[in-house]
JSON list of C-alpha atoms in Angstrom, two decimals:
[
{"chain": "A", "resi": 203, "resn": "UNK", "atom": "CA", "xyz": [-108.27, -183.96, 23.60]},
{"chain": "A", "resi": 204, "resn": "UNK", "atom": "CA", "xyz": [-105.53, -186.09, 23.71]},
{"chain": "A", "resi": 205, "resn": "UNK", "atom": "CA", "xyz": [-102.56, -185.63, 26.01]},
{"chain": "A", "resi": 206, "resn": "UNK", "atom": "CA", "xyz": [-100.89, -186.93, 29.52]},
{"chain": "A", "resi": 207, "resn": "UNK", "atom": "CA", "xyz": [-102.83, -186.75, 33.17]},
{"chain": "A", "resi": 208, "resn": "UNK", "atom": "CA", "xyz": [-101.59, -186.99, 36.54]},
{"chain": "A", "resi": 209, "resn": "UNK", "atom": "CA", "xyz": [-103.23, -187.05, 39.64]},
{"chain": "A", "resi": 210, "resn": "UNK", "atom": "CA", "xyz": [-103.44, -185.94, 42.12]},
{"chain": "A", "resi": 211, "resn": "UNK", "atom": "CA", "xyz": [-101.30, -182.10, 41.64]},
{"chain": "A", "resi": 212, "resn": "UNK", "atom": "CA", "xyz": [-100.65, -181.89, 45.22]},
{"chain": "A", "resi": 213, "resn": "UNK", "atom": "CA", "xyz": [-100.11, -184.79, 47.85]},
{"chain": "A", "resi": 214, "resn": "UNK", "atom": "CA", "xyz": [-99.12, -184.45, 51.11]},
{"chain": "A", "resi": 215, "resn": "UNK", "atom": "CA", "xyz": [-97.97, -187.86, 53.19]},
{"chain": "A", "resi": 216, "resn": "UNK", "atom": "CA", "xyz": [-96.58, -188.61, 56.23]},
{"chain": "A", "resi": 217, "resn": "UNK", "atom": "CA", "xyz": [-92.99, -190.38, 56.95]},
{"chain": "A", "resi": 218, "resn": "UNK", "atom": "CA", "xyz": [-93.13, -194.07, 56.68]},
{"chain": "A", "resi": 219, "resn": "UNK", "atom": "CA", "xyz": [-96.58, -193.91, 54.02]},
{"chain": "A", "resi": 220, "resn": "UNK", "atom": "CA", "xyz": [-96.61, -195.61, 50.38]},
{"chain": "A", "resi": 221, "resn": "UNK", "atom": "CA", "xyz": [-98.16, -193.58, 48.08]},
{"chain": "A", "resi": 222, "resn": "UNK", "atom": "CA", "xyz": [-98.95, -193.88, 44.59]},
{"chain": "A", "resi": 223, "resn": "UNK", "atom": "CA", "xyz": [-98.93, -191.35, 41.91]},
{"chain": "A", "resi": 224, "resn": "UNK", "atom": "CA", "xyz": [-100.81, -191.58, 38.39]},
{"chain": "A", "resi": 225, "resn": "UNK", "atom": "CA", "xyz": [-100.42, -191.24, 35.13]},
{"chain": "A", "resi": 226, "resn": "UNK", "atom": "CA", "xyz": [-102.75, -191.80, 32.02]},
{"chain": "A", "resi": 227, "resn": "UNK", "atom": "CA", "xyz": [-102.10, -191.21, 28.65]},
{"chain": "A", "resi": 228, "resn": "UNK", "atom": "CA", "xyz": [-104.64, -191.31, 25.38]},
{"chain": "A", "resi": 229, "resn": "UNK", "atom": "CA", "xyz": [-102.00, -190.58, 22.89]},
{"chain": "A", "resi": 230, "resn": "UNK", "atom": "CA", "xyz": [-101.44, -194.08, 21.82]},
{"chain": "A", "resi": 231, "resn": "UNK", "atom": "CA", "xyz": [-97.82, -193.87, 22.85]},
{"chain": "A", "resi": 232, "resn": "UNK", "atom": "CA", "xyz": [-95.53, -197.01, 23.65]},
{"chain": "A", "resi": 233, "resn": "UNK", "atom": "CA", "xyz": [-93.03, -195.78, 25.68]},
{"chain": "A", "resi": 234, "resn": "UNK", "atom": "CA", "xyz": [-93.32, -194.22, 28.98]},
{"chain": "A", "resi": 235, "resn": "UNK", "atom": "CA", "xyz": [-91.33, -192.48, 31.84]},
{"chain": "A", "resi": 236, "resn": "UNK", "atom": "CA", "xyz": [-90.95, -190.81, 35.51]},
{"chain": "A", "resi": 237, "resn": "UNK", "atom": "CA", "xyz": [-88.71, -187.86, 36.08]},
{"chain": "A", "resi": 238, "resn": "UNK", "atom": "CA", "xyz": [-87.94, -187.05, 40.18]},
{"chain": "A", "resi": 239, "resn": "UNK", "atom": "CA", "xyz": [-87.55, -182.70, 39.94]},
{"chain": "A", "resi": 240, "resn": "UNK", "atom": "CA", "xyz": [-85.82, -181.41, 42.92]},
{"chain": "A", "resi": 241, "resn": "UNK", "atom": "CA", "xyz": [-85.57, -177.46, 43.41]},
{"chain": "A", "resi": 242, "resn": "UNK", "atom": "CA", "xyz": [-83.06, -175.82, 41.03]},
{"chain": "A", "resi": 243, "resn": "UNK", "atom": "CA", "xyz": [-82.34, -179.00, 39.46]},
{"chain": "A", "resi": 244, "resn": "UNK", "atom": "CA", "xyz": [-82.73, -181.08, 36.38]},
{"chain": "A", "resi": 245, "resn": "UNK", "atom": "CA", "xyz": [-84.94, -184.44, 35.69]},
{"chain": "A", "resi": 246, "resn": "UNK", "atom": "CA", "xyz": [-84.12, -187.35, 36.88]},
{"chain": "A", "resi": 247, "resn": "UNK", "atom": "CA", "xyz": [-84.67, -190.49, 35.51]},
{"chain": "A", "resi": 248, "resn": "UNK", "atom": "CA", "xyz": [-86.47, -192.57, 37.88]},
{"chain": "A", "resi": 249, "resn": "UNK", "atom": "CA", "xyz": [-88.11, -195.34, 35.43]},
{"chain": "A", "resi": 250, "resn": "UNK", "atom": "CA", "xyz": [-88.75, -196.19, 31.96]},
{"chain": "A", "resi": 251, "resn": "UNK", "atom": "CA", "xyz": [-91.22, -198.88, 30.03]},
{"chain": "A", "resi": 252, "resn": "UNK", "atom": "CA", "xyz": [-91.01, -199.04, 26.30]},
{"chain": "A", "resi": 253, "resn": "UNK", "atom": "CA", "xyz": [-93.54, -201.39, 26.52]},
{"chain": "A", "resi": 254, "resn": "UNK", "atom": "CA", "xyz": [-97.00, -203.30, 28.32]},
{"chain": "A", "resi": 255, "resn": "UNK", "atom": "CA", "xyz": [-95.64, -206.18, 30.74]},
{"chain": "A", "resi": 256, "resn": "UNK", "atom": "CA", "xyz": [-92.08, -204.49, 30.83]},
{"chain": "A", "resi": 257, "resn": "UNK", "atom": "CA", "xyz": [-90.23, -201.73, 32.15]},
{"chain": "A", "resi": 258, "resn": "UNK", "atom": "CA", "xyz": [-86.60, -200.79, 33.46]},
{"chain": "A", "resi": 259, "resn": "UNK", "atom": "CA", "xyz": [-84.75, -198.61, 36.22]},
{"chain": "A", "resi": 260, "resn": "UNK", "atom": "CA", "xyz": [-83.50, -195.25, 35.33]},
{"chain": "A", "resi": 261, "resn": "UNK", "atom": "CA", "xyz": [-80.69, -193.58, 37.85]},
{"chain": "A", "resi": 262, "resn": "UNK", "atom": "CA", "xyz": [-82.05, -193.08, 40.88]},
{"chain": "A", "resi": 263, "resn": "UNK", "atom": "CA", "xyz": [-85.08, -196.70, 41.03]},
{"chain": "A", "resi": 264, "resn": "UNK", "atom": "CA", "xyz": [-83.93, -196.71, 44.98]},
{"chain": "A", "resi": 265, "resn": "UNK", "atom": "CA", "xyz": [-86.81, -196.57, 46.82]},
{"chain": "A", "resi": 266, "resn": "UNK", "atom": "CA", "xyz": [-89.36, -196.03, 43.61]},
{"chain": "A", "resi": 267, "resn": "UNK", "atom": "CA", "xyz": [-91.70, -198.96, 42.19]},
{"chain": "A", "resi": 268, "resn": "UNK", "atom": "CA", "xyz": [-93.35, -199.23, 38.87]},
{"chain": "A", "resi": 269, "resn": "UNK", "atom": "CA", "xyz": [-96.38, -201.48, 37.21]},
{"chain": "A", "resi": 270, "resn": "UNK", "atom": "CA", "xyz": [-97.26, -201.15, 33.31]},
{"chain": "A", "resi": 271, "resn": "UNK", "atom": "CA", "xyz": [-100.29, -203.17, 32.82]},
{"chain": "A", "resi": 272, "resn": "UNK", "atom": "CA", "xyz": [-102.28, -200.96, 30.43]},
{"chain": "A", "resi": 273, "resn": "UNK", "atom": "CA", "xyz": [-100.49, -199.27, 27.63]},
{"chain": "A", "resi": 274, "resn": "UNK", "atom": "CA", "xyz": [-102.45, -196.53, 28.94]},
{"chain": "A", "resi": 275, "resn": "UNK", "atom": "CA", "xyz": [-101.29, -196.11, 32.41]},
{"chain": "A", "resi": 276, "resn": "UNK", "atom": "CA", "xyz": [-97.77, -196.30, 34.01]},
{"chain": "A", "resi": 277, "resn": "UNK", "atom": "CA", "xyz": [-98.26, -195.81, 37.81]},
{"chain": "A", "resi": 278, "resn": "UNK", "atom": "CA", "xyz": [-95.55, -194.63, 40.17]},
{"chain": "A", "resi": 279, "resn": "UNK", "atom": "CA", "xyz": [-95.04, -196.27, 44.02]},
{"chain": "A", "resi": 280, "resn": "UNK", "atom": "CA", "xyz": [-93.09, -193.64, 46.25]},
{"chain": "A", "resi": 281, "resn": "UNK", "atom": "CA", "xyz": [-92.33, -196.51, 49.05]},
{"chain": "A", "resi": 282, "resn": "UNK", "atom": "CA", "xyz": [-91.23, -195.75, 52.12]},
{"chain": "A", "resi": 283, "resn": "UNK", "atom": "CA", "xyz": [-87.45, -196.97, 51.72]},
{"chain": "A", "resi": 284, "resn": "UNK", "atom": "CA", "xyz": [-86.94, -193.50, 49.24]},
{"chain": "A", "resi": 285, "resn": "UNK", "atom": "CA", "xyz": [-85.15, -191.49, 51.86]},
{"chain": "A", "resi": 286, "resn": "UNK", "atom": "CA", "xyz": [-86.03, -187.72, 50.45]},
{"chain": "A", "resi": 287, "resn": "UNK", "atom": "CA", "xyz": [-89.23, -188.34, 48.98]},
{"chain": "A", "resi": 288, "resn": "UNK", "atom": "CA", "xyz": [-90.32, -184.46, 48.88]},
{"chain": "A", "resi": 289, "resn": "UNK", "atom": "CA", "xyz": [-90.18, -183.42, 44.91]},
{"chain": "A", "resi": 290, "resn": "UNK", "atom": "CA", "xyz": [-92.18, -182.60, 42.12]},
{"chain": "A", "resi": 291, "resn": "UNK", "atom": "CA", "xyz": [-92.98, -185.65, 39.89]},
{"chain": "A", "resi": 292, "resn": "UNK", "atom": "CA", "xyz": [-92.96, -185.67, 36.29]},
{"chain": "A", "resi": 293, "resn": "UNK", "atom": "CA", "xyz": [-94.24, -188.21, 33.68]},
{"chain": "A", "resi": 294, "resn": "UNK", "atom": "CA", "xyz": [-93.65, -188.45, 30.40]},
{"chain": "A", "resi": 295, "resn": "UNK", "atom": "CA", "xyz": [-94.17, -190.61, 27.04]},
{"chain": "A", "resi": 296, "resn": "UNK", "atom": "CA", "xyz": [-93.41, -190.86, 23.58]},
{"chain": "A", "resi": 297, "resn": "UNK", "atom": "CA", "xyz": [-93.52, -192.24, 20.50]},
{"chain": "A", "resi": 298, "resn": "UNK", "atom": "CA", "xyz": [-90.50, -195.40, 19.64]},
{"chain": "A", "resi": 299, "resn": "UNK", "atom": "CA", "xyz": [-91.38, -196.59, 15.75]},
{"chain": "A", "resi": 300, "resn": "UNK", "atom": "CA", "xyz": [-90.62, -193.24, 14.54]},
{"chain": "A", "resi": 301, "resn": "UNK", "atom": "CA", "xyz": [-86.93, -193.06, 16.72]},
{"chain": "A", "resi": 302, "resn": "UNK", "atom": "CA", "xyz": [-87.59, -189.32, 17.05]},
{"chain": "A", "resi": 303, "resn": "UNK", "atom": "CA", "xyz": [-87.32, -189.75, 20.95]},
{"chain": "A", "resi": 304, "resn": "UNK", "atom": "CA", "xyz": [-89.60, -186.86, 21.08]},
{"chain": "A", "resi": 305, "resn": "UNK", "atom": "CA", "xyz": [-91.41, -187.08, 25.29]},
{"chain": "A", "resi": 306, "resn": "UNK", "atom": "CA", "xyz": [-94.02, -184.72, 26.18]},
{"chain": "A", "resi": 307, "resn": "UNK", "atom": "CA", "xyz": [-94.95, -184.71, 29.79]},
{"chain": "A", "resi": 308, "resn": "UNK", "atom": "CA", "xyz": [-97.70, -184.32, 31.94]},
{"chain": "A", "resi": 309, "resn": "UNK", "atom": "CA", "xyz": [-98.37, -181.31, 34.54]},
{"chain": "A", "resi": 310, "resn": "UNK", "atom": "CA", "xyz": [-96.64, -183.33, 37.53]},
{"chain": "A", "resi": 311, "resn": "UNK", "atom": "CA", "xyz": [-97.55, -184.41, 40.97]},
{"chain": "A", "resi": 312, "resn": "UNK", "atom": "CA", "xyz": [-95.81, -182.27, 43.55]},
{"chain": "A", "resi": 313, "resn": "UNK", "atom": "CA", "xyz": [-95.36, -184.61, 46.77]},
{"chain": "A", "resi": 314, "resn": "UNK", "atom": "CA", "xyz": [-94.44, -183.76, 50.24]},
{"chain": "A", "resi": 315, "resn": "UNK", "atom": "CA", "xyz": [-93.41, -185.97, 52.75]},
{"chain": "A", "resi": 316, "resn": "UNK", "atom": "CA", "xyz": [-93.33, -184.72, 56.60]},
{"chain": "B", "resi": 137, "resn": "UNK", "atom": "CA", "xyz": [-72.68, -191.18, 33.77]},
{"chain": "B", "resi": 138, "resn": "UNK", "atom": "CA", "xyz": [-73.23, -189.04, 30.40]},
{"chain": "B", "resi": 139, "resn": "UNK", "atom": "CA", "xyz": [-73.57, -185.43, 31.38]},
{"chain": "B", "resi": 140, "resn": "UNK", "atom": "CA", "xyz": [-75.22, -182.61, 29.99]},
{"chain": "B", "resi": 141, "resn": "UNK", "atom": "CA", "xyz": [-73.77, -179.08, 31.10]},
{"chain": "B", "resi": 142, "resn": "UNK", "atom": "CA", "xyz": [-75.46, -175.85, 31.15]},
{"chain": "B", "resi": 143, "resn": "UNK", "atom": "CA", "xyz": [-74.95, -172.20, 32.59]},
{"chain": "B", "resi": 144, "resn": "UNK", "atom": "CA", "xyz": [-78.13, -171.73, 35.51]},
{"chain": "B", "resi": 145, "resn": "UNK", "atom": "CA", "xyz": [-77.93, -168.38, 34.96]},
{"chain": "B", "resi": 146, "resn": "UNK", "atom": "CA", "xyz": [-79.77, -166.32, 35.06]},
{"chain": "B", "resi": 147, "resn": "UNK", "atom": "CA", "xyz": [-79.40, -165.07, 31.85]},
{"chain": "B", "resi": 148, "resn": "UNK", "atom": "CA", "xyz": [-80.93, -161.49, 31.90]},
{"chain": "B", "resi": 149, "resn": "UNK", "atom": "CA", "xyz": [-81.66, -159.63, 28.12]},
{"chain": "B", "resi": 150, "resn": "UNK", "atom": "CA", "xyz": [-83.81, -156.72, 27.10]},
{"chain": "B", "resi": 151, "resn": "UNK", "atom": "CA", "xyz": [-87.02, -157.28, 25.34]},
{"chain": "B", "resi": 152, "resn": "UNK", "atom": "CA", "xyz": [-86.31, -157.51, 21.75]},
{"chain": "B", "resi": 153, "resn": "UNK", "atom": "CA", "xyz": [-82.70, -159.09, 21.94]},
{"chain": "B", "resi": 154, "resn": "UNK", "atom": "CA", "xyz": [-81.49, -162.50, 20.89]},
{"chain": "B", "resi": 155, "resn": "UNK", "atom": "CA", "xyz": [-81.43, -164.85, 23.80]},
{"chain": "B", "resi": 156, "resn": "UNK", "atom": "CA", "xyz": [-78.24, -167.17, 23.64]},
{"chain": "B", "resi": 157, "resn": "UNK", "atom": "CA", "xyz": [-78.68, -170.76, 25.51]},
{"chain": "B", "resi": 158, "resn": "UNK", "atom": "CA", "xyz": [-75.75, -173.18, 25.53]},
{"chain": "B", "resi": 159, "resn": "UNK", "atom": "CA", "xyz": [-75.57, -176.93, 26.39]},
{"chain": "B", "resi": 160, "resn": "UNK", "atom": "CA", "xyz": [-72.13, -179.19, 26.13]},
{"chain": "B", "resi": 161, "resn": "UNK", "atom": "CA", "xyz": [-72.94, -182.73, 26.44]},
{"chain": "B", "resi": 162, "resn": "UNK", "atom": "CA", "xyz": [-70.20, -185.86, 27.26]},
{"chain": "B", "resi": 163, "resn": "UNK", "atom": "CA", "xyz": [-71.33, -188.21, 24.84]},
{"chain": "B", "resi": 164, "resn": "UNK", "atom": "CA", "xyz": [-69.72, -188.33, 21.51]},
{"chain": "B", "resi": 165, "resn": "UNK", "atom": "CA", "xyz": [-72.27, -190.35, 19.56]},
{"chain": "B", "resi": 166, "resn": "UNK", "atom": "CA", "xyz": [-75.51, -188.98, 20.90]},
{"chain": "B", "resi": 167, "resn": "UNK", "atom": "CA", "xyz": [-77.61, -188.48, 17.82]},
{"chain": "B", "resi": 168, "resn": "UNK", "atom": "CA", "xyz": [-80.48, -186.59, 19.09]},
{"chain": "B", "resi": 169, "resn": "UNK", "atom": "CA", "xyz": [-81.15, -183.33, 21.13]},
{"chain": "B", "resi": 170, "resn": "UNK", "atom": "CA", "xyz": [-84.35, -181.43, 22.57]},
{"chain": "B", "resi": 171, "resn": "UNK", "atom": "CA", "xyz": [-84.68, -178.18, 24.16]},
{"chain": "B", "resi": 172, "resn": "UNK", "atom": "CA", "xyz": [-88.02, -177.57, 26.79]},
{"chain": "B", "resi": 173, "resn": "UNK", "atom": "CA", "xyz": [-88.99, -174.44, 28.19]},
{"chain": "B", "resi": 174, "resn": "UNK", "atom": "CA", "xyz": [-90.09, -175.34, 31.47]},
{"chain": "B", "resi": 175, "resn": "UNK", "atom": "CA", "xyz": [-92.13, -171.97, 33.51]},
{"chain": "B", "resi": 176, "resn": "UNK", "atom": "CA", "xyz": [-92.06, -171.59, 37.25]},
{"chain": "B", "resi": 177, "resn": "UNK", "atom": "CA", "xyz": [-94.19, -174.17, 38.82]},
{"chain": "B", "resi": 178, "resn": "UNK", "atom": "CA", "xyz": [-95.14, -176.22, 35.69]},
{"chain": "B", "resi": 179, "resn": "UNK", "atom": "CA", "xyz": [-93.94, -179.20, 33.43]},
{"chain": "B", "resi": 180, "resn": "UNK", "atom": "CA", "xyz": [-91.66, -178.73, 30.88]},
{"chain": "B", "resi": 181, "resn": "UNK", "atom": "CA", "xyz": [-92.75, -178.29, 27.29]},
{"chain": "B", "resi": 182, "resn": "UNK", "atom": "CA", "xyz": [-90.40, -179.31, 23.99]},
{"chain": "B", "resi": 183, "resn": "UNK", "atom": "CA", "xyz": [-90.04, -176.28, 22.05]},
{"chain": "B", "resi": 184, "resn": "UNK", "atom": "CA", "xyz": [-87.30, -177.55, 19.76]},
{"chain": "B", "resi": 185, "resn": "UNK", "atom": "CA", "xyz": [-85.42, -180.84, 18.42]},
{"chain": "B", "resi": 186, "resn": "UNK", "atom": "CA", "xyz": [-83.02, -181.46, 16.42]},
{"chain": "B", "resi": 187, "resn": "UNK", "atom": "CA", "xyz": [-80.87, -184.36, 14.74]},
{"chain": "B", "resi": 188, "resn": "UNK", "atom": "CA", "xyz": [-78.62, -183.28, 12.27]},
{"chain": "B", "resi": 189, "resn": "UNK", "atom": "CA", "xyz": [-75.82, -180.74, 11.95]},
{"chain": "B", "resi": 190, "resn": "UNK", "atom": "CA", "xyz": [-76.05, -176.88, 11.06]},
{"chain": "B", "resi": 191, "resn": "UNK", "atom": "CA", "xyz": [-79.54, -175.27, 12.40]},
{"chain": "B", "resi": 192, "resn": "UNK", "atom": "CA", "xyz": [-82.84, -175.53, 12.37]},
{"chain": "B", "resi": 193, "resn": "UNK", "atom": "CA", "xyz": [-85.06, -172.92, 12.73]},
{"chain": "B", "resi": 194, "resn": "UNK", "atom": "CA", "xyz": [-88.89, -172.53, 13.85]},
{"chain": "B", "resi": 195, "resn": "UNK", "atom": "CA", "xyz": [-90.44, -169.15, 14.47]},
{"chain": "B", "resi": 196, "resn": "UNK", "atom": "CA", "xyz": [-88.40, -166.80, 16.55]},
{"chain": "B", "resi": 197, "resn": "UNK", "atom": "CA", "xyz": [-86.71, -170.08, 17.96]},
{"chain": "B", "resi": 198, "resn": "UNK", "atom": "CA", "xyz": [-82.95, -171.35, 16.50]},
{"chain": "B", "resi": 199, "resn": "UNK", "atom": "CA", "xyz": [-81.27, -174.61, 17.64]},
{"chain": "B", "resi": 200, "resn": "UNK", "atom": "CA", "xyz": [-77.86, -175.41, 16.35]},
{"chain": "B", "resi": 201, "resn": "UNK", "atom": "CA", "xyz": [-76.18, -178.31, 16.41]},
{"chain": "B", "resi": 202, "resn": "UNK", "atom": "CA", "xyz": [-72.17, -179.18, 16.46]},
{"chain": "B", "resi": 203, "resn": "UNK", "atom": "CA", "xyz": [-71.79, -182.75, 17.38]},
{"chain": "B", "resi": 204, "resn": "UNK", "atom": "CA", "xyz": [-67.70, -182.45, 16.84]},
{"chain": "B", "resi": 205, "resn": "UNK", "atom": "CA", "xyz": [-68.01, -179.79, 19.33]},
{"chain": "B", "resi": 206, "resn": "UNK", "atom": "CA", "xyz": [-70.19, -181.91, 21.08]},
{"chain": "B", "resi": 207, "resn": "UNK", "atom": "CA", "xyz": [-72.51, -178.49, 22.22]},
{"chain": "B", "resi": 208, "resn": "UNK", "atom": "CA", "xyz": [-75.87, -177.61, 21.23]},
{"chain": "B", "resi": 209, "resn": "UNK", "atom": "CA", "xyz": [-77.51, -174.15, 21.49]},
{"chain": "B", "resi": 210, "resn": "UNK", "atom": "CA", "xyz": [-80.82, -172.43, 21.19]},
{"chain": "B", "resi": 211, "resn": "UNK", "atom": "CA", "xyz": [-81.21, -168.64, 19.90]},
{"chain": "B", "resi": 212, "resn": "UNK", "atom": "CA", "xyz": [-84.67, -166.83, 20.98]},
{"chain": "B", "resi": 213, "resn": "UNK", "atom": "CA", "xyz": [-85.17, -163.85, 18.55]},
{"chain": "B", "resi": 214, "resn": "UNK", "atom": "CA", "xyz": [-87.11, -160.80, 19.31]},
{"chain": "B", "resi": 215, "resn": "UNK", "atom": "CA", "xyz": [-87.34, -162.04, 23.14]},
{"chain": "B", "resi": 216, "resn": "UNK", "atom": "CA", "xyz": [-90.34, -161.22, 25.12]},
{"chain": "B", "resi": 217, "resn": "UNK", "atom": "CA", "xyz": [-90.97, -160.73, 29.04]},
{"chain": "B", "resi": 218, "resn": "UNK", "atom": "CA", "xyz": [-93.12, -164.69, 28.39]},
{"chain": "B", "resi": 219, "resn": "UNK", "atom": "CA", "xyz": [-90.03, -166.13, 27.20]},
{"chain": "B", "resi": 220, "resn": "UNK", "atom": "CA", "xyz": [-88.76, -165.63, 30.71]},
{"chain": "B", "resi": 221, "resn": "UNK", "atom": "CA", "xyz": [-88.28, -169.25, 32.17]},
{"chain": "B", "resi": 222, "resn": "UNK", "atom": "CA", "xyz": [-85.79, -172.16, 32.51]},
{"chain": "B", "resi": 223, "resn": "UNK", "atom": "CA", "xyz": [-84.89, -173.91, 29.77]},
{"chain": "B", "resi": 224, "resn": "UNK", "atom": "CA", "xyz": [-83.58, -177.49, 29.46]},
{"chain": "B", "resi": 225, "resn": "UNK", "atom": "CA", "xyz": [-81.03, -179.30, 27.26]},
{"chain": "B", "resi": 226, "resn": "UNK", "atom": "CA", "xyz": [-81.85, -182.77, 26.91]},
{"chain": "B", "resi": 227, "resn": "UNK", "atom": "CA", "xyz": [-79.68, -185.18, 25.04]},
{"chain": "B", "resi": 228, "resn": "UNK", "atom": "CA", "xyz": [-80.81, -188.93, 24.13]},
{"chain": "B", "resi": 229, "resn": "UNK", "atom": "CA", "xyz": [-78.74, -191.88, 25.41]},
{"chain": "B", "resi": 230, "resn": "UNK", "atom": "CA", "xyz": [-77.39, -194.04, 23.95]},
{"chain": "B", "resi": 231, "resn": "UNK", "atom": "CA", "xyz": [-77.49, -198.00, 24.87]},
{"chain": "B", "resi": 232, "resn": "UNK", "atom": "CA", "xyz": [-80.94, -196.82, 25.83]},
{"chain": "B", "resi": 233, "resn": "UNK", "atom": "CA", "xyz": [-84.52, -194.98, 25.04]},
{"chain": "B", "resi": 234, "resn": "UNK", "atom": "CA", "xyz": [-83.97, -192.09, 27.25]},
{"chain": "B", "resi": 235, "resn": "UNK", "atom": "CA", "xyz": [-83.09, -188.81, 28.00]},
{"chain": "B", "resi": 236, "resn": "UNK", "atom": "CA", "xyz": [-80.29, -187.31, 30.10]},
{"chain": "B", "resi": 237, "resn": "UNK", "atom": "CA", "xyz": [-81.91, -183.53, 30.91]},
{"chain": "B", "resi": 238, "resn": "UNK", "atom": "CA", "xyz": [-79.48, -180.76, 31.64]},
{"chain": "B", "resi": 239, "resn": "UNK", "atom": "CA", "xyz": [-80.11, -178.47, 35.16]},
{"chain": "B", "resi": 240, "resn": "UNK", "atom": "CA", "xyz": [-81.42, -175.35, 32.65]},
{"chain": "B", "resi": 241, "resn": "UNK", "atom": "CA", "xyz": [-80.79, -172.09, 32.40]},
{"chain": "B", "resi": 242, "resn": "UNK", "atom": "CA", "xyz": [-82.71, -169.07, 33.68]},
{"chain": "B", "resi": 243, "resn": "UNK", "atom": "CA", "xyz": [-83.92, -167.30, 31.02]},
{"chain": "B", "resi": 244, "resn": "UNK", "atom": "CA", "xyz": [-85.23, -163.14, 32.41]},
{"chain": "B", "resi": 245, "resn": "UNK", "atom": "CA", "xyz": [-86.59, -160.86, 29.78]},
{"chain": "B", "resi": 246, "resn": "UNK", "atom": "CA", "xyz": [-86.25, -157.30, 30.77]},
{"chain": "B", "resi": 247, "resn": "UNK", "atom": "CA", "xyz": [-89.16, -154.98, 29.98]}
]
């Protein structure tokens, strides 16, 4: 079955903690992304990588850290300098030869900070 | 900042009405546009795209497209109480390979 994982659903973390979120994908897509979803609210665009090796910020990088070492996998650092950490987390990816710009996302992490 | 407007709702229509779900977007030479139904508690899911002008349909699902208007909408026909979620405009940037995502709008489907 091919599609987007992340892991874990729920994380809880205390003030002050890194923590990392994943997400795998095994649909062969180059270009990947992580949404920040706060109650009520729309995605925002936290980072981007169109491809291994690189990646860039989105709107609201503050705080947020990003690796892409596998085509596969496009991990997300919460740090401890992102002042309202609490959201749910939201990755996506897509396909760039065909410029369709289609994402499809995975089921989310939903982090709390206390 | 490009922006992409929408109504949160909620928008509340009986069960076999056509659901009516507007976007307005700030920039004039975006060339491609997405709707996702996103349920409570869950990830959002693309239920519709479209690139051109005029509308495209797909099952009981309509987008339409009016970039001189610079607004996008989806129609739901027939609606049904599982239609009932948030949907989301999305709008792809240009200058770069992403998407600016609307707030949504609350879609309820009365029984």
């Amino acid at each position: 079955d091919g599609g987007i994982t992340q892991s874990p659903k729920y994380l809880f973390r205390k003030e002050g903690q890194n923590v990392t979120l994943s997400c795998e994908q095994n649909l062969n897509h180059d270009a990947m992304y992580w949404y920040r979803q706060d109650p009520g609210q729309g995605l925002r665009l936290i980072y981007y990588s169109q491809i291994v090796n690189d990646f860039q910020k989105g709107d609201i990088a503050e705080g947020y850290s990003v690796s892409r070492e596998k085509k596969e996998s496009f991990p997300l650092t919460v740090t401890s300098a992102q002042k309202n950490p609490t959201a749910f987390y939201l990755c996506a990816s897509s396909i760039t030869e065909t410029r369709t710009y289609e994402q499809y996302f995975g089921p989310g992490t939903r982090l709390t900070v206390t | 900042q490009k922006e992409v407007e929408q109504n949160s709702g909620p928008l509340s229509v009986p069960e076999g009405a056509i659901a009516s779900l507007n976007c307005t977007y700030s920039d004039r030479v975006s060339q491609s546009f997405f709707w996702y139904r996103q349920y409570s508690g869950k990830s959002p899911e693309l239920i519709m795209s479209i690139y051109s002008n005029g509308d495209k349909e797909d099952g009981r699902f309509t987008a339409q497209l009016n970039k001189a208007s610079q607004y996008v909408s989806l129609l739901i026909r027939d609606s049904q109480p599982s239609d009932s979620a948030t949907y989301l405009c999305a709008v792809k940037d240009t200058g770069r390979r992403a998407l600016t995502f609307g707030s949504g709008t609350r879609l309820q489907v009365q029984p």
